[in-house]
Amino acid sequence: MHAPFDLMVDITEAPSLDAKYEIFSSFIEAEYGYVGVNYVLFTDTRSLQGIHSNHVSKRSGLPGEWREIYQRNNYARDDLGMRMGALAHQPILQSSFYRLLHEEKLPQNLARVVGGVRDFVSSGVVIPLEANGVRAVVGLYDTSGKIANHDARFERDRTIIQTLANHLYMCSD
């Protein structure tokens, strides 16, 4: 198992974005149990249309069935995690989205996506990133854990996880 500093060196030295992403996602799964890893680089965050139409994504770990449902139901347009990740400055726990859903505080279009996500993702976090005016997001998802356990574990390891996500972002070109 790599130590976080060794991982940062490996990410830095990897020859391509695909290789950097693979190193990062493999470590995040092995060390923290996140089987789903989404990395999204936004090229335009001036509008919701820009957020959803102008981005580059790397995704792994969630079942193909989820991707099919996501695409078939056009969830990207109303993906609250992607919206908030593109605009926020602090990590957003998946439990926050589920709490809003449970309390019926989401508009129907956003609620349908959060409800769909809940069928495949038990817990996770969306980490917003920004450098030189360019925004990105790393979404980390657990498909089998308990929300309370995840949220406590993330809070304990938050600095390391955020640092690694930011390093991936800073090394991506």
PDB file of C-alpha atoms in Angstrom, residues 48 52 70 73-83 108-114:
ATOM      1  CA  LEU A  48     -26.165  25.434 -15.855  1.00  0.00           C
ATOM      2  CA  HIS A  52     -23.644  20.174 -18.147  1.00  0.00           C
ATOM      3  CA  TYR A  70     -28.392   7.937 -15.910  1.00  0.00           C
ATOM      4  CA  ASN A  73     -33.352   9.342 -17.934  1.00  0.00           C
ATOM      5  CA  ASN A  74     -31.216  12.354 -18.892  1.00  0.00           C
ATOM      6  CA  TYR A  75     -30.064  12.777 -15.289  1.00  0.00           C
ATOM      7  CA  ALA A  76     -27.040  14.900 -16.242  1.00  0.00           C
ATOM      8  CA  ARG A  77     -29.249  17.942 -16.755  1.00  0.00           C
ATOM      9  CA  ASP A  78     -30.470  17.816 -13.140  1.00  0.00           C
ATOM     10  CA  ASP A  79     -27.487  16.225 -11.388  1.00  0.00           C
ATOM     11  CA  LEU A  80     -27.297  18.125  -8.106  1.00  0.00           C
ATOM     12  CA  GLY A  81     -23.844  16.742  -7.289  1.00  0.00           C
ATOM     13  CA  MET A  82     -22.438  18.024 -10.564  1.00  0.00           C
ATOM     14  CA  ARG A  83     -24.128  21.422 -10.155  1.00  0.00           C
ATOM     15  CA  GLN A 108     -38.983  17.449  -8.370  1.00  0.00           C
ATOM     16  CA  ASN A 109     -36.419  17.495 -11.199  1.00  0.00           C
ATOM     17  CA  LEU A 110     -33.502  17.337  -8.732  1.00  0.00           C
ATOM     18  CA  ALA A 111     -35.290  14.898  -6.415  1.00  0.00           C
ATOM     19  CA  ARG A 112     -35.725  12.327  -9.193  1.00  0.00           C
ATOM     20  CA  VAL A 113     -31.955  12.256  -9.778  1.00  0.00           C
ATOM     21  CA  VAL A 114     -31.004  12.138  -6.087  1.00  0.00           C
TER      22      VAL A 114
END
